[in-house]
mmCIF file of C-alpha atoms in Angstrom:
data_model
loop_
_atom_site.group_PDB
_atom_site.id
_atom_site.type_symbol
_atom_site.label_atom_id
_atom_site.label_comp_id
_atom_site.label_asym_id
_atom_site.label_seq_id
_atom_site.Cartn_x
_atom_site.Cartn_y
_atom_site.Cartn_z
ATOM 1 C CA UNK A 1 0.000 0.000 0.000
ATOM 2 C CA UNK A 2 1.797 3.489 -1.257
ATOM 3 C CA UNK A 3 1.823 5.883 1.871
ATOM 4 C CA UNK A 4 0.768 9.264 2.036
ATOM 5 C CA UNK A 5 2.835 11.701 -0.558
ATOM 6 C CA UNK A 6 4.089 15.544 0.200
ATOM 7 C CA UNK A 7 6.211 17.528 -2.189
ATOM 8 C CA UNK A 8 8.404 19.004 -2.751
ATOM 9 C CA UNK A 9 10.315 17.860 -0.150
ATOM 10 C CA UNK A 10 12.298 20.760 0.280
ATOM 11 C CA UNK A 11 11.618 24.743 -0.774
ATOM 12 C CA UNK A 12 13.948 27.762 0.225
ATOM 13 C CA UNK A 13 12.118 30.715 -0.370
ATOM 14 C CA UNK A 14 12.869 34.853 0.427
ATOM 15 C CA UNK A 15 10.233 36.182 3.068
ATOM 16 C CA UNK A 16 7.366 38.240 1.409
ATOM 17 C CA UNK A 17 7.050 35.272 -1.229
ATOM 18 C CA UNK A 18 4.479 32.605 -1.714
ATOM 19 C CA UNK A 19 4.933 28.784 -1.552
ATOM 20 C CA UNK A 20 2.482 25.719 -1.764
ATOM 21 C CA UNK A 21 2.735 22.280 -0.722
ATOM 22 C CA UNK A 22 1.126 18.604 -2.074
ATOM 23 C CA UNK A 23 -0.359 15.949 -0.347
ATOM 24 C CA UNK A 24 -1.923 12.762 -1.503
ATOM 25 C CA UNK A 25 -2.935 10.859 1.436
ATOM 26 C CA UNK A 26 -3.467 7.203 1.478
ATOM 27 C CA UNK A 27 -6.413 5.486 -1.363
ATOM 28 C CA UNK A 28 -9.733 5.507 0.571
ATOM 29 C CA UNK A 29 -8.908 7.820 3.658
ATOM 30 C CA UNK A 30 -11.390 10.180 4.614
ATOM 31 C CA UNK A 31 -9.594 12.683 6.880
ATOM 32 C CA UNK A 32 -6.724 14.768 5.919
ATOM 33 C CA UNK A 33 -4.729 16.804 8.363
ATOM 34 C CA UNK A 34 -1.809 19.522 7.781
ATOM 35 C CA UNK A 35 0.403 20.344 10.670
ATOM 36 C CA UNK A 36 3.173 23.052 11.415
ATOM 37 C CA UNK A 37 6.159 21.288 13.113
ATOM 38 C CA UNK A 38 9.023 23.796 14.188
ATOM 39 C CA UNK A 39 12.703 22.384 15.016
ATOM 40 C CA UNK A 40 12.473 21.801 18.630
ATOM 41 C CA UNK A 41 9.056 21.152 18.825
ATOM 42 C CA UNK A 42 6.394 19.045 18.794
ATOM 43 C CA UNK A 43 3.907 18.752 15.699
ATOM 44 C CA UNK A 44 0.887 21.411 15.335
ATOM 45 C CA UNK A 45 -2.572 20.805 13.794
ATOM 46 C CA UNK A 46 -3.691 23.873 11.084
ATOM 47 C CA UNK A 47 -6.508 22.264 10.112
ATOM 48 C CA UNK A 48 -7.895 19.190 9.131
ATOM 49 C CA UNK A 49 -10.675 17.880 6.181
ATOM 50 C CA UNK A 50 -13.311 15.647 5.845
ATOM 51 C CA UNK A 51 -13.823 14.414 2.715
ATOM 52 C CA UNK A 52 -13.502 18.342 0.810
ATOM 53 C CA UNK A 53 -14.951 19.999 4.098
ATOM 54 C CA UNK A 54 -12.546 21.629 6.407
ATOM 55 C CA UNK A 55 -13.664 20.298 10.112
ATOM 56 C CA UNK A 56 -11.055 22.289 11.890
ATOM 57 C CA UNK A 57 -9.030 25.495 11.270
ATOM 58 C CA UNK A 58 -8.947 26.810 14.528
ATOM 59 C CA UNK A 59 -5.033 27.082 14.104
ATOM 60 C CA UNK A 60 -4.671 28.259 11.201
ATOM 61 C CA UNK A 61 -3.373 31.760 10.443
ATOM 62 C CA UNK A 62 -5.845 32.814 8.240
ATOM 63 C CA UNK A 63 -4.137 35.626 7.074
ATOM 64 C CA UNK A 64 -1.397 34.118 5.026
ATOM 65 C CA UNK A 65 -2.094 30.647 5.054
ATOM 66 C CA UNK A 66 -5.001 28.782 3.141
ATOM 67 C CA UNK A 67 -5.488 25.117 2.198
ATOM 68 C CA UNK A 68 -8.127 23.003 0.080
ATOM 69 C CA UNK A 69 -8.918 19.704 -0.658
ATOM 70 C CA UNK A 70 -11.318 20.339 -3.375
ATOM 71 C CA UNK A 71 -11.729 17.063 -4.520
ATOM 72 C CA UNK A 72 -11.792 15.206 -1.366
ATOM 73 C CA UNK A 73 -8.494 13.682 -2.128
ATOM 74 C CA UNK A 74 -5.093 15.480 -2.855
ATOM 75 C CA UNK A 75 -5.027 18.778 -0.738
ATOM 76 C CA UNK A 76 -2.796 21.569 -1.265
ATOM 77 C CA UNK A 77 -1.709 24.325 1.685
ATOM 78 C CA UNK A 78 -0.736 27.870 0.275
ATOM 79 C CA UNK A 79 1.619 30.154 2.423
ATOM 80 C CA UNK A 80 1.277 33.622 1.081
ATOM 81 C CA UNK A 81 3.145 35.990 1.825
ATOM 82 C CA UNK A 82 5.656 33.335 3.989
ATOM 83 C CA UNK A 83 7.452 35.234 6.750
ATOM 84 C CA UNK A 84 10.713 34.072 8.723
ATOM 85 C CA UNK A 85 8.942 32.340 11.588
ATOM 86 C CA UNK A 86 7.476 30.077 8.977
ATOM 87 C CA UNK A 87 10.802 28.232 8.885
ATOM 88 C CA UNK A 88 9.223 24.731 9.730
ATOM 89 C CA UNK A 89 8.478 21.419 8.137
ATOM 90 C CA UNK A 90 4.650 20.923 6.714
ATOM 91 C CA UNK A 91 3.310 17.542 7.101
ATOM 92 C CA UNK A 92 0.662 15.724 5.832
ATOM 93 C CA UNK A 93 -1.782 13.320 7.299
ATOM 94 C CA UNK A 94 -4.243 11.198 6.646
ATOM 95 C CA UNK A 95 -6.381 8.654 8.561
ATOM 96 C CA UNK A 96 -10.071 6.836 7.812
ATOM 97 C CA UNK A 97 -13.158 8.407 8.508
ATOM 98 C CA UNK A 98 -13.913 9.418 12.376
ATOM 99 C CA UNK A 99 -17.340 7.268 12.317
ATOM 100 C CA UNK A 100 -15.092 3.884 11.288
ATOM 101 C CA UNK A 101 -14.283 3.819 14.985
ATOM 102 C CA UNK A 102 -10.849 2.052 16.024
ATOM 103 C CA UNK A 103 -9.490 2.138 12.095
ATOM 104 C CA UNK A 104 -9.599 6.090 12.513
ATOM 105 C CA UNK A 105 -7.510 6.036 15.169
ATOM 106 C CA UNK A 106 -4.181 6.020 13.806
ATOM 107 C CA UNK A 107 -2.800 8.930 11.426
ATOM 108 C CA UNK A 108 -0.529 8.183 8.327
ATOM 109 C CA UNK A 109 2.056 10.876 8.536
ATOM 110 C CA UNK A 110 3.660 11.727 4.741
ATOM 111 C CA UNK A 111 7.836 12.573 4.941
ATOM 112 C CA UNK A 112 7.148 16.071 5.168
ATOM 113 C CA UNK A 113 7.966 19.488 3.468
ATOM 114 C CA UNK A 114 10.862 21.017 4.916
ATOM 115 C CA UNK A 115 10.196 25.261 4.391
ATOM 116 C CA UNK A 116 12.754 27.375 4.732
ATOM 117 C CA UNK A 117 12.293 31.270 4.835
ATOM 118 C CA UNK A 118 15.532 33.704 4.291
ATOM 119 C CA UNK B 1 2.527 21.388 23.181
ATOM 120 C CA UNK B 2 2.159 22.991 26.346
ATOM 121 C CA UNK B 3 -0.876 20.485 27.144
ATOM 122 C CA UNK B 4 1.592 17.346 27.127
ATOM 123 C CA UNK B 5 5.279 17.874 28.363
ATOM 124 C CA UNK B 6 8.008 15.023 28.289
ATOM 125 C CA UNK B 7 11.757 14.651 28.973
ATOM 126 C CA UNK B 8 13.726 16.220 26.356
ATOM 127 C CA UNK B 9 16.813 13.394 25.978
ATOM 128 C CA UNK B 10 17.449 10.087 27.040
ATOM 129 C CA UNK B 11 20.748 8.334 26.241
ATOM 130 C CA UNK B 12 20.419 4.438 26.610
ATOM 131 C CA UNK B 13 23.132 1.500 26.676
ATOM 132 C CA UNK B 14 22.192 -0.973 23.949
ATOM 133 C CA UNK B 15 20.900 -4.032 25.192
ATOM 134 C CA UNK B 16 19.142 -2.277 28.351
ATOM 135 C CA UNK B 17 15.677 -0.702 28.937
ATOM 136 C CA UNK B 18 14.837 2.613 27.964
ATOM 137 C CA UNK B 19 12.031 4.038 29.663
ATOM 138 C CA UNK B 20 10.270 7.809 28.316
ATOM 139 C CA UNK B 21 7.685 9.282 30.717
ATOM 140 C CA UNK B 22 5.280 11.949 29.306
ATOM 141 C CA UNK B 23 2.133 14.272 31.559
ATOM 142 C CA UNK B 24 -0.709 15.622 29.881
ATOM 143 C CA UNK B 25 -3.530 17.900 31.569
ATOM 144 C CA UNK B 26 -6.605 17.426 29.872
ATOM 145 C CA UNK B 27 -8.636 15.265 31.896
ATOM 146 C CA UNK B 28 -11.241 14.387 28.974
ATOM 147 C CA UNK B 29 -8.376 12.682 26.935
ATOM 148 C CA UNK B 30 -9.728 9.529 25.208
ATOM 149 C CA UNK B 31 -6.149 7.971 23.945
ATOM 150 C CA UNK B 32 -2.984 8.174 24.350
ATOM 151 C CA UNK B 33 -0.155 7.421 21.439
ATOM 152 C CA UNK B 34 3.236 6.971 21.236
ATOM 153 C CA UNK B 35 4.929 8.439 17.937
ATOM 154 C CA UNK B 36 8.029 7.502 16.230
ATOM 155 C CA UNK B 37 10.129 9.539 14.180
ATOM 156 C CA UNK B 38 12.965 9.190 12.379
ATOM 157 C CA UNK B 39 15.578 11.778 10.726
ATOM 158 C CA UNK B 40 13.589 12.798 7.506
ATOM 159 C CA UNK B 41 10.834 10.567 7.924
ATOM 160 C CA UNK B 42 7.718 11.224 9.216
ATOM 161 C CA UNK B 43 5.906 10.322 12.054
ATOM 162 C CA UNK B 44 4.787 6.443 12.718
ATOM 163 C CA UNK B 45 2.631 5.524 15.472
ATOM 164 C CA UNK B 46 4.823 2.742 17.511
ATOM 165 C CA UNK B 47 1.223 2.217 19.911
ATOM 166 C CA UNK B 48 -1.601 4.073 21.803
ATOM 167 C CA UNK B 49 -3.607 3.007 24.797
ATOM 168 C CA UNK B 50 -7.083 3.645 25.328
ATOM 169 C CA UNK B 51 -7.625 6.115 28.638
ATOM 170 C CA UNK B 52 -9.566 3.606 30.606
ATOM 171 C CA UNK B 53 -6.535 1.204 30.437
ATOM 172 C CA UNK B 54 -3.470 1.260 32.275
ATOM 173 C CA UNK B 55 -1.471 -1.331 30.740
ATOM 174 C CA UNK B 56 -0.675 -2.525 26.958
ATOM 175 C CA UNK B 57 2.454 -4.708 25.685
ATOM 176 C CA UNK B 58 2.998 -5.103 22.263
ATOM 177 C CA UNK B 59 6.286 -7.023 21.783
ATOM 178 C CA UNK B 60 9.373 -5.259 23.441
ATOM 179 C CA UNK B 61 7.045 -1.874 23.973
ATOM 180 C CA UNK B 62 4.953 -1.356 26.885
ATOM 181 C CA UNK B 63 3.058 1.394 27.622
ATOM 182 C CA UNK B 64 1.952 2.476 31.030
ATOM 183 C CA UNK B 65 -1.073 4.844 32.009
ATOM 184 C CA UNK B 66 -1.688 6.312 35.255
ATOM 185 C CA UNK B 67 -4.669 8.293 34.286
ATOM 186 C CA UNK B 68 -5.197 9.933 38.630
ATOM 187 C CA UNK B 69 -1.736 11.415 37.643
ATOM 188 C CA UNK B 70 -1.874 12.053 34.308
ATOM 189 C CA UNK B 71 1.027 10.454 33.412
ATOM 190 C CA UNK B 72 2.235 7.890 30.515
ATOM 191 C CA UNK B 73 5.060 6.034 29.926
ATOM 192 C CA UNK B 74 7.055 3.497 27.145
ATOM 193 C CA UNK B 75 9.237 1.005 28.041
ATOM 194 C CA UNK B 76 11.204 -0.160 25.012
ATOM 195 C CA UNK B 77 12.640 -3.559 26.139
ATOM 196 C CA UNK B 78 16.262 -4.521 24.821
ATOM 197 C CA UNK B 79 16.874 -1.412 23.111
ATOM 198 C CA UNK B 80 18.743 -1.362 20.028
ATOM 199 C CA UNK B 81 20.364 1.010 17.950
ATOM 200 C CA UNK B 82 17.515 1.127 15.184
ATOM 201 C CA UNK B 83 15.392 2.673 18.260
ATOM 202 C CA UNK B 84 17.624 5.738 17.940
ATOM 203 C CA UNK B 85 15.135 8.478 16.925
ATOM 204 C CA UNK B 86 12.734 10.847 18.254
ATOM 205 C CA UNK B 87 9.489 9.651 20.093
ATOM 206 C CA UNK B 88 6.786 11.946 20.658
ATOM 207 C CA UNK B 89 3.426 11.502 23.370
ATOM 208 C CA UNK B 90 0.116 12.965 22.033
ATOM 209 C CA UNK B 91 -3.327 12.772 23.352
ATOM 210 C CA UNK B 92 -6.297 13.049 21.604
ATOM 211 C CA UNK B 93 -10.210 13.192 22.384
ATOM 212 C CA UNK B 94 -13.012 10.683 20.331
ATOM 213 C CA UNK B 95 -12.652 12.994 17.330
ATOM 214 C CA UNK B 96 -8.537 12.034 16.967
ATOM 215 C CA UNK B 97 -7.053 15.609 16.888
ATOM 216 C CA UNK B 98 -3.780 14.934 18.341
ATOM 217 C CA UNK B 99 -1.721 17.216 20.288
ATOM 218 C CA UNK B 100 1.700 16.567 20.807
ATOM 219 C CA UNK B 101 4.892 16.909 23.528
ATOM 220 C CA UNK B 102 8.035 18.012 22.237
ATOM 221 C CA UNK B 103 9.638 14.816 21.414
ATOM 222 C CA UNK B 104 12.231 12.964 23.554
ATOM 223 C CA UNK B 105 15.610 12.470 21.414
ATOM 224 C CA UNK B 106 16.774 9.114 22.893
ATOM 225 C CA UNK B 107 20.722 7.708 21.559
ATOM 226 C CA UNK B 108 21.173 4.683 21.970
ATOM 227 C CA UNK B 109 25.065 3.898 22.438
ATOM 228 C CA UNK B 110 26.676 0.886 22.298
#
């Protein structure tokens, strides 16, 4: 079974610019999360789908950041325009549907994007 | 994040135990995981433990839950060099959100 996909896998990019990441997350899962992970630090959710709706983006910085999954399938997350604290790596999840009870439970994390902002 | 706080580094003799301990503060937690990463790789989930549990083994892993304290641990039996990497607690509620500690960096040296 292929696992979830992200590119690129790296991007080096000049503050004030814009960048976008892929995902393709696992054939037949439902739910599709992004998260912010800064060196040092623990993983953050920005939001996460259902299918093409967005069930949480509580965390996201709505200002400079947007995401869609218009499909309900490959999702993309937009930074724009990318400042310095941005420096992080993006990654991609995806998991089954929350009603398929215990199967939902664990999250297939993609290799990440690794974002870095000069 | 700040909800779940662990040890930052462990350094472990090959062969012996290697135990990570982890607290969390949100009472209504549903499950607990342990995460595994590796340098470039993403994250894999090594187990989790459903909160009215306090015990799971799964091979050399066993995870321990003492929900009055809010605490968690993983005991990696025999620990090899392969189990080098990062490993990160997380908590979630029924709908699976998971938030994260900062990730304990445990060497393993021979």
């Amino acid at each position: 079974e292929a696992g979830v996909a992200q590119s690129p896998r790296y991007k080096i990019i000049e503050k004030r610019q814009s960048v976008a990441f892929w995902c393709n997350p696992i054939s037949g899962h439902a739910t599709l999360y992004w998260y912010q992970q800064i060196l040092g630090q623990g993983p953050k959710l920005l939001i996460q789908f259902q299918n093409n709706g967005v069930v949480d983006d509580s965390q996201l910085p709505k200002d400079r950041f947007s995401a869609e999954r218009l499909k309900g399938v490959d999702s993309t997350l937009k930074i724009q325009p990318a400042k310095l604290e941005d420096s992080a790596v993006y990654l991609c999840a995806s998991s089954f549907h929350r009603l398929a009870g215990n199967k939902a439970v664990e999250q297939f994390f993609g290799p990440g994007t690794r974002l870095t902002v000069l | 994040g700040e909800d779940v706080e662990q040890s930052l580094f462990l350094s472990v003799r090959e062969g012996d135990s290697s135990v990570i301990n982890c607290t969390y503060t949100d009472s209504s937690s549903t499950y607990l995981y342990w995460y595994k990463q590796e340098p470039g790789a993403g994250l894999q989930l090594l187990t989790y433990i459903f909160s009215n549990m306090d015990m799971k083994q799964d091979q050399r892993l066993t995870v321990l839950l003492n929900k009055k304290d809010k605490h968690l641990s993983l005991r990696i039996a025999d620990t090899q060099t392969g189990d080098s990497a990062i490993y990160f607690c997380a908590e979630s509620g029924n709908d699976y959100k998971l938030s994260f500690g900062a990730g304990t960096t445990v060497t393993v040296r021979a």
